[in-house]
CSV table of C-alpha atoms in Angstrom, one decimal:
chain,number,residue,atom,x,y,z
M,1,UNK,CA,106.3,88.9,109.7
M,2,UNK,CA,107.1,87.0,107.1
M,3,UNK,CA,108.3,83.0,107.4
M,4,UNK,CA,109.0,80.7,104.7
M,5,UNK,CA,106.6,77.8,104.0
M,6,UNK,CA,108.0,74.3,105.5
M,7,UNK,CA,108.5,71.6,103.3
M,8,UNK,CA,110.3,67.9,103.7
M,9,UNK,CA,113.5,69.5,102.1
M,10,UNK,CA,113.7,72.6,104.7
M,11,UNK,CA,116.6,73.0,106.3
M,12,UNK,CA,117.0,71.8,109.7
M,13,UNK,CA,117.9,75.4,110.7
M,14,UNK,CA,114.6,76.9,109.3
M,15,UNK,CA,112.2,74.5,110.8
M,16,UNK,CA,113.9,74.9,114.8
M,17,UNK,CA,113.5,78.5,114.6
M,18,UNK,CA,109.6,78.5,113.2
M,19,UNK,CA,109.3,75.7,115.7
M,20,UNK,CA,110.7,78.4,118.4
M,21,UNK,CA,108.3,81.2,116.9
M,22,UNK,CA,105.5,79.4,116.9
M,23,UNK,CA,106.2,78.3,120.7
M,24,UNK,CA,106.7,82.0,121.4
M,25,UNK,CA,103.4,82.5,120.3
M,26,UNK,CA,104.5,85.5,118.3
M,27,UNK,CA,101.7,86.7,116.0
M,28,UNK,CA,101.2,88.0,112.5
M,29,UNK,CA,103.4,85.4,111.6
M,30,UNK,CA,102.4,83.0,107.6
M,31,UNK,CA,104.5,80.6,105.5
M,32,UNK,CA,105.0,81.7,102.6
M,33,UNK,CA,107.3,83.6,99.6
M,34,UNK,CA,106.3,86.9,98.5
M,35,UNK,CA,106.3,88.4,94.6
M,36,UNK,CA,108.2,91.3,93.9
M,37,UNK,CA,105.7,93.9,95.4
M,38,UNK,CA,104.6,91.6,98.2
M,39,UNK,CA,100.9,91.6,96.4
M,40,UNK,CA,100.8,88.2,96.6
M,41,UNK,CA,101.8,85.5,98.6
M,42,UNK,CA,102.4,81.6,97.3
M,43,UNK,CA,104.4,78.8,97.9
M,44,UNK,CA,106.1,76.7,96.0
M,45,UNK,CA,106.4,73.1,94.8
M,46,UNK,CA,109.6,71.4,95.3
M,47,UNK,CA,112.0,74.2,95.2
M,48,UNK,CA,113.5,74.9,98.3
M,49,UNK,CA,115.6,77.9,99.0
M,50,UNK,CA,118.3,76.0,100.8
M,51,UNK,CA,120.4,79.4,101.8
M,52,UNK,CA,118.0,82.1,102.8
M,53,UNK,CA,118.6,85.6,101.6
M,54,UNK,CA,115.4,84.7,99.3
M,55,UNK,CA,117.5,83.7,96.0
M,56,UNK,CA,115.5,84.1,92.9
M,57,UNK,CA,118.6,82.3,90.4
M,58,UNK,CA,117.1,78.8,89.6
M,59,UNK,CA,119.0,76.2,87.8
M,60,UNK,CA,118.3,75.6,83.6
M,61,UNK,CA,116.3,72.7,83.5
M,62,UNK,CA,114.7,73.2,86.5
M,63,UNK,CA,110.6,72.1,86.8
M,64,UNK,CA,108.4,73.9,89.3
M,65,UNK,CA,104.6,74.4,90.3
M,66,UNK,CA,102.9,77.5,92.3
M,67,UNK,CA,100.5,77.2,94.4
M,68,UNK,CA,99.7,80.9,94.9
M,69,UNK,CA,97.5,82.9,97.8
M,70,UNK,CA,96.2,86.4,97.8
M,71,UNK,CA,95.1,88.7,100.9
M,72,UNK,CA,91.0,87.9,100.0
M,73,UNK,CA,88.3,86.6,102.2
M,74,UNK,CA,87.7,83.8,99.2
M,75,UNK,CA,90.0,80.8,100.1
M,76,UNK,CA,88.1,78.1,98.0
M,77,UNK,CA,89.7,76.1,95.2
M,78,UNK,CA,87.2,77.3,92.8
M,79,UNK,CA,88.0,80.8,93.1
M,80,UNK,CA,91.3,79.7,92.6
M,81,UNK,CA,91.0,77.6,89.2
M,82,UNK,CA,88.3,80.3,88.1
M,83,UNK,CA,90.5,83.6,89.2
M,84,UNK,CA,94.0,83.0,89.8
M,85,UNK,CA,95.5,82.4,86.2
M,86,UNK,CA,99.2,82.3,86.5
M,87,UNK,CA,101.3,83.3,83.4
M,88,UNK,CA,105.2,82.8,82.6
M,89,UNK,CA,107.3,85.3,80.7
M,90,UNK,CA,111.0,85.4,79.6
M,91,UNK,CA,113.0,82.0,79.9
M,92,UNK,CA,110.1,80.9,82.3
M,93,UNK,CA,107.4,78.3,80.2
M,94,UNK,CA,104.1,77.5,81.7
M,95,UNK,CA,101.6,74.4,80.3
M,96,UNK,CA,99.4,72.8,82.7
M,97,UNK,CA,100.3,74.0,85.8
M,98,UNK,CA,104.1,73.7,85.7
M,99,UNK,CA,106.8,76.5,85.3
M,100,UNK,CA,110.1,75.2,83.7
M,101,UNK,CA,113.6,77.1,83.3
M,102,UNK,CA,114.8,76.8,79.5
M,103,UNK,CA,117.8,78.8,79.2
M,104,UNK,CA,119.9,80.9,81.3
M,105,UNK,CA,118.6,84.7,81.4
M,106,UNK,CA,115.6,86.9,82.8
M,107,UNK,CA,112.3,85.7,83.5
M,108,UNK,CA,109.1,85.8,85.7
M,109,UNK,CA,106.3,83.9,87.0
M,110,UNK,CA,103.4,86.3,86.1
M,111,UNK,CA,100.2,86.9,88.7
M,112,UNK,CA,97.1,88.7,87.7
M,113,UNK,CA,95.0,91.5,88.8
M,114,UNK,CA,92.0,89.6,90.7
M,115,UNK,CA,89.3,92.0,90.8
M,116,UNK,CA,90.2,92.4,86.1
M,117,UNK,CA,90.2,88.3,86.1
M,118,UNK,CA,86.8,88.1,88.5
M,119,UNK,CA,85.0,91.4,88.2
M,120,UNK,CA,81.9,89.3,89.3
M,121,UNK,CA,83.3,89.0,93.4
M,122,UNK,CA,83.8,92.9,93.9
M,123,UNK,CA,83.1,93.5,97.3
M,124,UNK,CA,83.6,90.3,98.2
M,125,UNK,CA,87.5,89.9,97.0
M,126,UNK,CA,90.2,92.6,98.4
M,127,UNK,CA,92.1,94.2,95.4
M,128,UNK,CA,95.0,92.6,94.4
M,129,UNK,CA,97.1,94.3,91.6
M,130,UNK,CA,98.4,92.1,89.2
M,131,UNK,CA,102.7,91.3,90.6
M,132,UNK,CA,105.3,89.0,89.3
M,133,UNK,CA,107.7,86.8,90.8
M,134,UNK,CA,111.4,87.6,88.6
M,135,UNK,CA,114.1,85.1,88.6
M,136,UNK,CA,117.2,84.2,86.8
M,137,UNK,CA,117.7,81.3,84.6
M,138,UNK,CA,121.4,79.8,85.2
M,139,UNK,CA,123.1,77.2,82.8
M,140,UNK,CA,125.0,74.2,84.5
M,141,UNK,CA,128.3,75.7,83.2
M,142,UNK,CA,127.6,78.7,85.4
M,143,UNK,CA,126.4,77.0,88.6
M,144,UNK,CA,129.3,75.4,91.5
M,145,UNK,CA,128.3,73.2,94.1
M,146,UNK,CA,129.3,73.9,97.7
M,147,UNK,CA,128.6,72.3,101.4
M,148,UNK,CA,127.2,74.7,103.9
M,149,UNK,CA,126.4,74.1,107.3
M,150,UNK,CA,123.3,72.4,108.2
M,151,UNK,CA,122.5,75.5,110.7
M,152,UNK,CA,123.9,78.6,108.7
M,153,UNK,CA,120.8,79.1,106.7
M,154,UNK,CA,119.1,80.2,109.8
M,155,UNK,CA,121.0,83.4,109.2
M,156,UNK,CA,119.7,84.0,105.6
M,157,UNK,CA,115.8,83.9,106.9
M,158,UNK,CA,113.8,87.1,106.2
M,159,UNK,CA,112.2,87.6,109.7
M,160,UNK,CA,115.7,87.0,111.5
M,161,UNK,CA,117.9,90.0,113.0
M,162,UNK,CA,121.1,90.3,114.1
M,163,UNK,CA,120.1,92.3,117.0
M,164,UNK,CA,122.2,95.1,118.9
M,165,UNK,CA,125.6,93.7,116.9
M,166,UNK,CA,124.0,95.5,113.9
M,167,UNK,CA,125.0,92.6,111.6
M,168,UNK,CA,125.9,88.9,110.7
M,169,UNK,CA,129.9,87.8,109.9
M,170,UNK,CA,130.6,87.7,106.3
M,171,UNK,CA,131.5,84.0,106.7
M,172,UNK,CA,127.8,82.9,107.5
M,173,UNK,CA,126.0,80.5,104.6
M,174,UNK,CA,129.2,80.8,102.5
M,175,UNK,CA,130.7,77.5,100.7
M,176,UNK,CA,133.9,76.2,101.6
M,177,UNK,CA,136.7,74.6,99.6
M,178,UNK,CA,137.7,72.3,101.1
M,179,UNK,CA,134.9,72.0,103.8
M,180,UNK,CA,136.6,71.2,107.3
M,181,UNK,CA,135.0,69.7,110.2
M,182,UNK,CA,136.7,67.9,113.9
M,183,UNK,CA,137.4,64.4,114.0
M,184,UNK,CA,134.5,62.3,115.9
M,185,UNK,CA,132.8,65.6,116.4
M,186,UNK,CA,129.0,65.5,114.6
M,187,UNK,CA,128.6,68.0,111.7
M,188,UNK,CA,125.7,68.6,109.5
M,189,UNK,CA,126.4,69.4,105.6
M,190,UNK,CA,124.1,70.2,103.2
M,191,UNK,CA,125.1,70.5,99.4
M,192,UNK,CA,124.0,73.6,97.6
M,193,UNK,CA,124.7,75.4,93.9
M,194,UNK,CA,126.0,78.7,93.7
M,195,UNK,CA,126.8,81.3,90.7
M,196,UNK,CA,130.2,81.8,92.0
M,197,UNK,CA,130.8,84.8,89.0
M,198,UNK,CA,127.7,86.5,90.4
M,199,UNK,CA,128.2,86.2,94.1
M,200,UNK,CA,129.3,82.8,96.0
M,201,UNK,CA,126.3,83.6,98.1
M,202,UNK,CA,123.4,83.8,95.6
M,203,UNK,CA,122.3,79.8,95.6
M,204,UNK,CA,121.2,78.3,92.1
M,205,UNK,CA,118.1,76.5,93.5
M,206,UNK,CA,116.8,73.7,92.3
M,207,UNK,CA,113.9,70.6,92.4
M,208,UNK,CA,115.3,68.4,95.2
M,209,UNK,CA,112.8,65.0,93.3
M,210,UNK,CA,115.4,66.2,90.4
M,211,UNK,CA,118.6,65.7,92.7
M,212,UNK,CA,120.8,62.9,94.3
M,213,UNK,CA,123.5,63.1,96.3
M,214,UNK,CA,126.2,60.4,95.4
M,215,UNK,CA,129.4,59.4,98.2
M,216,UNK,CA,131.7,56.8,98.3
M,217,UNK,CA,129.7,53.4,99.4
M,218,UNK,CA,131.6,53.6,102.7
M,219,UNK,CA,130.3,57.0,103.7
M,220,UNK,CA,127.1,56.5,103.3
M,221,UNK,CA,126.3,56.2,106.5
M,222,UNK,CA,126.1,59.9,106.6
M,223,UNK,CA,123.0,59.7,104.9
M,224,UNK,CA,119.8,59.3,106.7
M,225,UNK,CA,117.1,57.7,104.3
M,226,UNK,CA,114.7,60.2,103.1
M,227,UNK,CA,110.8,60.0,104.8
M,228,UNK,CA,109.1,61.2,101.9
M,229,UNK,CA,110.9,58.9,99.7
M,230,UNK,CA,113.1,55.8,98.9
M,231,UNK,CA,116.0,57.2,98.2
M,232,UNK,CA,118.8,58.7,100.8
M,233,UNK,CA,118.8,62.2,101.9
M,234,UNK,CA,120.9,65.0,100.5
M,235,UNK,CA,122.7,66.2,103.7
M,236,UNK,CA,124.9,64.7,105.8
M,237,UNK,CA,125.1,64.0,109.4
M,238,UNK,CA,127.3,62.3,111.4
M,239,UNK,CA,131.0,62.2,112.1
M,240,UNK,CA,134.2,60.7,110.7
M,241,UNK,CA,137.4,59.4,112.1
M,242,UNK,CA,141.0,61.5,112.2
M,243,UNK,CA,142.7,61.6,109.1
M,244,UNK,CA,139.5,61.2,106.9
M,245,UNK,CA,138.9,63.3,103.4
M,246,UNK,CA,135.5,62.6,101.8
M,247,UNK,CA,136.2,63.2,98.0
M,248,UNK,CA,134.4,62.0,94.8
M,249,UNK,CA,131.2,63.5,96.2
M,250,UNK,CA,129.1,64.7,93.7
M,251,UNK,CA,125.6,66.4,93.1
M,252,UNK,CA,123.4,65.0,90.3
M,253,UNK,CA,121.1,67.9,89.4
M,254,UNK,CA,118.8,67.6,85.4
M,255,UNK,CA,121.2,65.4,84.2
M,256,UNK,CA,124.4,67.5,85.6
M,257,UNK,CA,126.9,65.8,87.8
M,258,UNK,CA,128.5,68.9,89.9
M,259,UNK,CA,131.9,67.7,91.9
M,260,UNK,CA,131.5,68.4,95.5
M,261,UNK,CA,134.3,70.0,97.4
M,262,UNK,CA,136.6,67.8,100.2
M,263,UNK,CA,135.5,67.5,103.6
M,264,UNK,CA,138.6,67.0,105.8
M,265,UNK,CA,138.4,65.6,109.1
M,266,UNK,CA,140.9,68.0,111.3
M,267,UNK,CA,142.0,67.7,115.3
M,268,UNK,CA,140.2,70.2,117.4
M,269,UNK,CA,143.3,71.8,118.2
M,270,UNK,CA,143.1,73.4,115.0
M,271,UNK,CA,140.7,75.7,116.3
M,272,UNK,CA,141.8,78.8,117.7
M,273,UNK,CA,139.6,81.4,118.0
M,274,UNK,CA,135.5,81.6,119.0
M,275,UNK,CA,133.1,83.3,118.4
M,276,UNK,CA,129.2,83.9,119.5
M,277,UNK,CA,126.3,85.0,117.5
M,278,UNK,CA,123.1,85.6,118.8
M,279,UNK,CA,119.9,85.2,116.6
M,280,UNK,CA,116.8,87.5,117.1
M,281,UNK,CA,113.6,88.0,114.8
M,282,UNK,CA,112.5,91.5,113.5
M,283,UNK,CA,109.9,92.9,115.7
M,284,UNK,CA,109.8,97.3,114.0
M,285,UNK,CA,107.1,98.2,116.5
M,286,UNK,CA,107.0,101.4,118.9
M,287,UNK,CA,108.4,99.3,121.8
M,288,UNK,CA,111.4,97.2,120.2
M,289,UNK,CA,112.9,96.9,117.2
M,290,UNK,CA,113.9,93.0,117.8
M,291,UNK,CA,112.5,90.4,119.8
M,292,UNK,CA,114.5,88.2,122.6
M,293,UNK,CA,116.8,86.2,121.3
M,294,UNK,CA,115.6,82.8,120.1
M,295,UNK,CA,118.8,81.3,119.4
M,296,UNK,CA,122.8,81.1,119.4
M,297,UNK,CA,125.3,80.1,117.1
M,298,UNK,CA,129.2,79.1,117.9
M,299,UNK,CA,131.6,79.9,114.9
M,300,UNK,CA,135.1,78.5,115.1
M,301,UNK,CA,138.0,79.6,113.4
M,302,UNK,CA,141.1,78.6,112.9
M,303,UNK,CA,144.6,80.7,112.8
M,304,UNK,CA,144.0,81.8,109.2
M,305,UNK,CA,140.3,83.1,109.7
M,306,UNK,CA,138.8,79.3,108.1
M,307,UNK,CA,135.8,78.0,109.7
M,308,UNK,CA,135.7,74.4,110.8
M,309,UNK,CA,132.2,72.6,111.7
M,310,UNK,CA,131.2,69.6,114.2
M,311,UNK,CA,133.0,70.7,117.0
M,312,UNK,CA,132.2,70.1,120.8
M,313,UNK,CA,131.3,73.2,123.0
M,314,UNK,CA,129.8,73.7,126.3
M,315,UNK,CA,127.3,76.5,127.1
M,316,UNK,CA,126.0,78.3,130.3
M,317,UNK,CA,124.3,81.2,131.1
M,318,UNK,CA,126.6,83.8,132.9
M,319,UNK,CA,124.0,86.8,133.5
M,320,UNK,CA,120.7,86.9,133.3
M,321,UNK,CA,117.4,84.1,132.4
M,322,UNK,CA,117.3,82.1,130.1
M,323,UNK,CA,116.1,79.0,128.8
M,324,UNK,CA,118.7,77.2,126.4
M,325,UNK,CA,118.2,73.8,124.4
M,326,UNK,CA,119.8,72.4,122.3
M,327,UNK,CA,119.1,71.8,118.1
M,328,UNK,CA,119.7,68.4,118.4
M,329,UNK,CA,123.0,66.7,118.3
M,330,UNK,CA,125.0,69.5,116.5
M,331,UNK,CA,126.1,71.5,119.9
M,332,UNK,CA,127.4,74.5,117.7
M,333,UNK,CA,123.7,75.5,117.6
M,334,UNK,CA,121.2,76.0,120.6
M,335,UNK,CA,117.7,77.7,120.4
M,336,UNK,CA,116.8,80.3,123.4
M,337,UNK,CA,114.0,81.5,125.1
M,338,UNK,CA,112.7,84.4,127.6
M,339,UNK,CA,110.7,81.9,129.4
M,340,UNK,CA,112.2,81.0,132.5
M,341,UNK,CA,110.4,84.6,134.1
M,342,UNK,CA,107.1,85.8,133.9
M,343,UNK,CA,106.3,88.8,131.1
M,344,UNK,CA,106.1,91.9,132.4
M,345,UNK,CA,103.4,94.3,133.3
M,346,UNK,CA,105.2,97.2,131.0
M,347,UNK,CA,107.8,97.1,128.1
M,348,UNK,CA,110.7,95.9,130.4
M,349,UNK,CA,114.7,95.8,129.0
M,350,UNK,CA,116.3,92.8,130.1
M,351,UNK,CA,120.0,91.5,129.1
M,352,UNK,CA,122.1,88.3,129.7
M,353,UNK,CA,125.5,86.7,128.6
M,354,UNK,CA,126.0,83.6,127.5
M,355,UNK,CA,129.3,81.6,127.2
M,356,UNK,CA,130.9,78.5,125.2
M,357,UNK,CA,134.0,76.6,126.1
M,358,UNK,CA,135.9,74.2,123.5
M,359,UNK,CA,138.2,72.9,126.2
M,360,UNK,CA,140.5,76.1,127.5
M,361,UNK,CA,139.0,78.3,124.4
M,362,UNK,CA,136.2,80.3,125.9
M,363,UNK,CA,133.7,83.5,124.2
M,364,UNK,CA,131.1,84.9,125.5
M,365,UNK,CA,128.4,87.5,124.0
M,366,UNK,CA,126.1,89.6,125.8
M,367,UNK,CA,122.4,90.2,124.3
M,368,UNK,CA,119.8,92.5,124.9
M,369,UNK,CA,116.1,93.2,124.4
M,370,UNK,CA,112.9,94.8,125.0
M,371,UNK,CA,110.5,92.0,126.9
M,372,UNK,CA,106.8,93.3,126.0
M,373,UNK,CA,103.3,92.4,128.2
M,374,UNK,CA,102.3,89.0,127.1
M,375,UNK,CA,99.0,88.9,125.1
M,376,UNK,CA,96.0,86.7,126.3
M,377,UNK,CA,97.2,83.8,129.1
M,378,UNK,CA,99.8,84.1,131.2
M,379,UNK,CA,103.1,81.9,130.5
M,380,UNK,CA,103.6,79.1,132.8
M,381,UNK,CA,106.8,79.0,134.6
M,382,UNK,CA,108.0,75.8,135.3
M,383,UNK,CA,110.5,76.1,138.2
M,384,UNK,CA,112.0,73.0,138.3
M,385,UNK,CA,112.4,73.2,134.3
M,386,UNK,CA,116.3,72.0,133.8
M,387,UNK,CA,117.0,74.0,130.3
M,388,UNK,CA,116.0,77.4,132.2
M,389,UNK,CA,119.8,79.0,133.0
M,390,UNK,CA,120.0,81.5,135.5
M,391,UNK,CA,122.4,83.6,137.5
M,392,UNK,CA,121.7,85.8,140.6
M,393,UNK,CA,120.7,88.9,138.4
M,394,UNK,CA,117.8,89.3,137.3
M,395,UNK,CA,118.9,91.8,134.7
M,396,UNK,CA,116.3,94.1,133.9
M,397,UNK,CA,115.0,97.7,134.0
M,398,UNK,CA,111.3,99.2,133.4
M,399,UNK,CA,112.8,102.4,132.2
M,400,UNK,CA,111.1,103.8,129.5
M,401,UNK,CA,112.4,100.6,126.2
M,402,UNK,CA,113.9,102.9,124.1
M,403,UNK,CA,115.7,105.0,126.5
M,404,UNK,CA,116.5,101.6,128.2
M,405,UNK,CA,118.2,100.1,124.9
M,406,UNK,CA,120.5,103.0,124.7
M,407,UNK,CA,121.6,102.8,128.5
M,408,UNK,CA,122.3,99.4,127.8
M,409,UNK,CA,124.3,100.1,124.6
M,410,UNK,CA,125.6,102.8,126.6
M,411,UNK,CA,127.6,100.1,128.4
M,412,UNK,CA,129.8,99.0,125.8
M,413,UNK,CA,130.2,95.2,124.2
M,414,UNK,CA,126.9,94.4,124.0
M,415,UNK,CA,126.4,92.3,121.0
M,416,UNK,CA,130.1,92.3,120.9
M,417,UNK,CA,132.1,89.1,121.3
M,418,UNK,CA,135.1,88.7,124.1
M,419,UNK,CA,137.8,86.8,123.1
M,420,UNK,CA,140.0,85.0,125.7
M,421,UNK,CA,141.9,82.0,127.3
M,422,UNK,CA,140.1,80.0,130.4
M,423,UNK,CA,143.4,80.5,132.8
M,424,UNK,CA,144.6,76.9,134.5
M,425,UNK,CA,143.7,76.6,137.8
M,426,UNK,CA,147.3,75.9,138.7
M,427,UNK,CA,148.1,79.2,137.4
């Protein structure tokens, strides 16, 4: 499995759901990006991918540095400086140590073949064919800056799956003009480029030391000050009052100044439809082809299909075990875990359904898996723990998995949302 290096710039989003992974104890797991043949793994210097879906366009401009890895039982600096010679072809320029973008078009950081470079460690070094790492040079004129929501990038991540639903909405990770979000609710926005003549999901990305995000004086309180620097951060976090538009934002990128879309402050009645979307991570093996589901999105809509952020939503477990926490204090986001129960002896199918309420608006989703025999210690259960969720059933069968998932599928709406209005109790 393959998880993206964290840095100080990661998304929110990203570093919950590693945080969860590496909680779950859920091996064969490293942090890094992959070149085009997956021969060798590195990781980057201050160029975040701030939408998933492993975007390769980088901004013209743009300066970079790889630190690169290969599958070889030398780790040692030495063998790096003395082996790994990185190269740079196309728009791509290389001199001591950095990589910078100097015009739009094609180009690749370049890897070599280790055992050509160090003949001398044969035997000692796995072979590592010689890979590259393409990418695509964008000018400023081409490039559009956007605000996504702070958690949608979770959806863009390699290792995460969809689950029985089959797929993610459209609407995931996609900029919005003008960005909407409920008064006094807390929202999270983070501003990102985009090619929109390409594809308004393919991010333009860029050095985040090369970047400022400039508001209004009287909204910076949205912006947290950056640890890792003296500067402010570039997302926002917080929540404004009815009747507010946030305009004149901009994003200073190598010199560019890129006008950021409105955010609109709207009344929650606006939203009228909800939807749920669980989030599980690839597991391909014999037993399962996704793991339990680690956590849950709320997308809410308004009458013309428009999504609108920061809302407030309450959530409960309506079948099944599980534990349920939130992100932190965007509720539209909460990160789940098969951990309220003990693992089973066998590969053991196990569902629940899980529901959100934005005053009479309620959705619910039900979820399914294949729990698997827990490897090494056995999982504490804490019993009196207060984020594990239950109902009376225990929901789950030691059929044979596969056969199992295809019973439960046999049901009908699983991984498909229900839609409907919470009656009044006067009614």
């Amino acid at each position: 499995m393959r998880l993206k290096r964290l840095s100080s710039k990661t998304p929110l989003a990203t570093t919950l759901i590693l945080g969860t992974i590496a909680a779950a104890g859920i091996s064969g797991c490293d942090y890094y990006e992959y070149s085009d043949n997956h021969h060798w793994s590195f990781v980057f210097d201050d160029l975040p991918d701030r939408m998933g879906f492993d975007n390769k366009r980088v901004l013209v401009g743009t300066d970079f540095s790889v630190s690169p890895g290969a599958r070889s039982t030398i780790r040692d600096q030495a063998f790096r400086d003395e082996c790994v010679v990185l190269g740079a072809s196309g728009v791509l320029e290389y001199e001591d140590g950095i990589f910078e973008v100097t015009q739009a078009g094609s180009g690749a950081v370049e890897f070599p073949a280790l055992l050509e470079a160090c003949p001398q460690f044969e035997g000692q070094l796995s072979e590592v064919p010689a890979d590259s790492w393409t990418m695509i040079g964008v000018s400023a004129d081409e490039a559009a800056a956007g605000w996504i929501n702070e958690m949608d990038p979770t959806f863009g991540l390699s290792m995460v799956s969809p689950g029985p639903a089959g797929s993610f909405p459209d609407d995931v990770a996609l900029p919005l003009s003008p960005t909407r979000v409920v008064a006094d609710g807390t929202f999270g926005l983070r501003p990102v480029l985009t090619q929109p003549s390409a594809d308004p999901r393919q991010e333009v990305r860029f050095s985040s030391s090369a970047a400022a995000l400039s508001l209004p004086a009287h909204y910076e309180y949205l912006q947290d000050t950056d640890p890792d620097a003296d500067s402010l951060s570039q997302y926002l976090l917080g929540t404004i009052p009815t009747g507010t538009r946030i305009d004149e934002a901009t994003l200073d990128v190598n010199g560019h100044a890129f006008d950021l879309p409105a955010v609109e402050a709207v009344s929650v009645d606006q939203i009228t439809s909800l939807e749920l979307v669980p989030i599980y991570l690839d597991d391909d093996t014999e037993e399962r082809e996704w793991t339990s589901p680690v956590a849950i999105a709320a997308l809410a809509r308004d009458d013309k299909g428009r999504r609108i952020f920061g809302f407030p939503v309450e959530w409960s477990v309506t079948r099944g075990n599980l534990r349920v926490a939130p992100s932190g204090e965007i509720q539209d986001f909460m990160l789940l875990e098969d951990s309220c129960r003990e693992a089973p002896d066998e590969p053991e199918a196990r569902q629940a359904t899980m529901e959100a309420a934005i005053g009479d608006l309620v959705a619910s989703v039900d979820m399914s898996w294949i729990a698997l025999p827990r490897d090494g210690e056995s999982l504490e259960i804490d019993p009196e723990d207060p984020a594990c969720q239950s109902t009376g059933c225990d929901c789950s069968t030691t059929d044979d998995p596969k056969g199992s998932v295809a019973a439960v599928l046999g049901l009908g709406l699983l991984g498909l949302v229900r839609r409907r209005r919470r009656q009044h109790a006067s009614k």
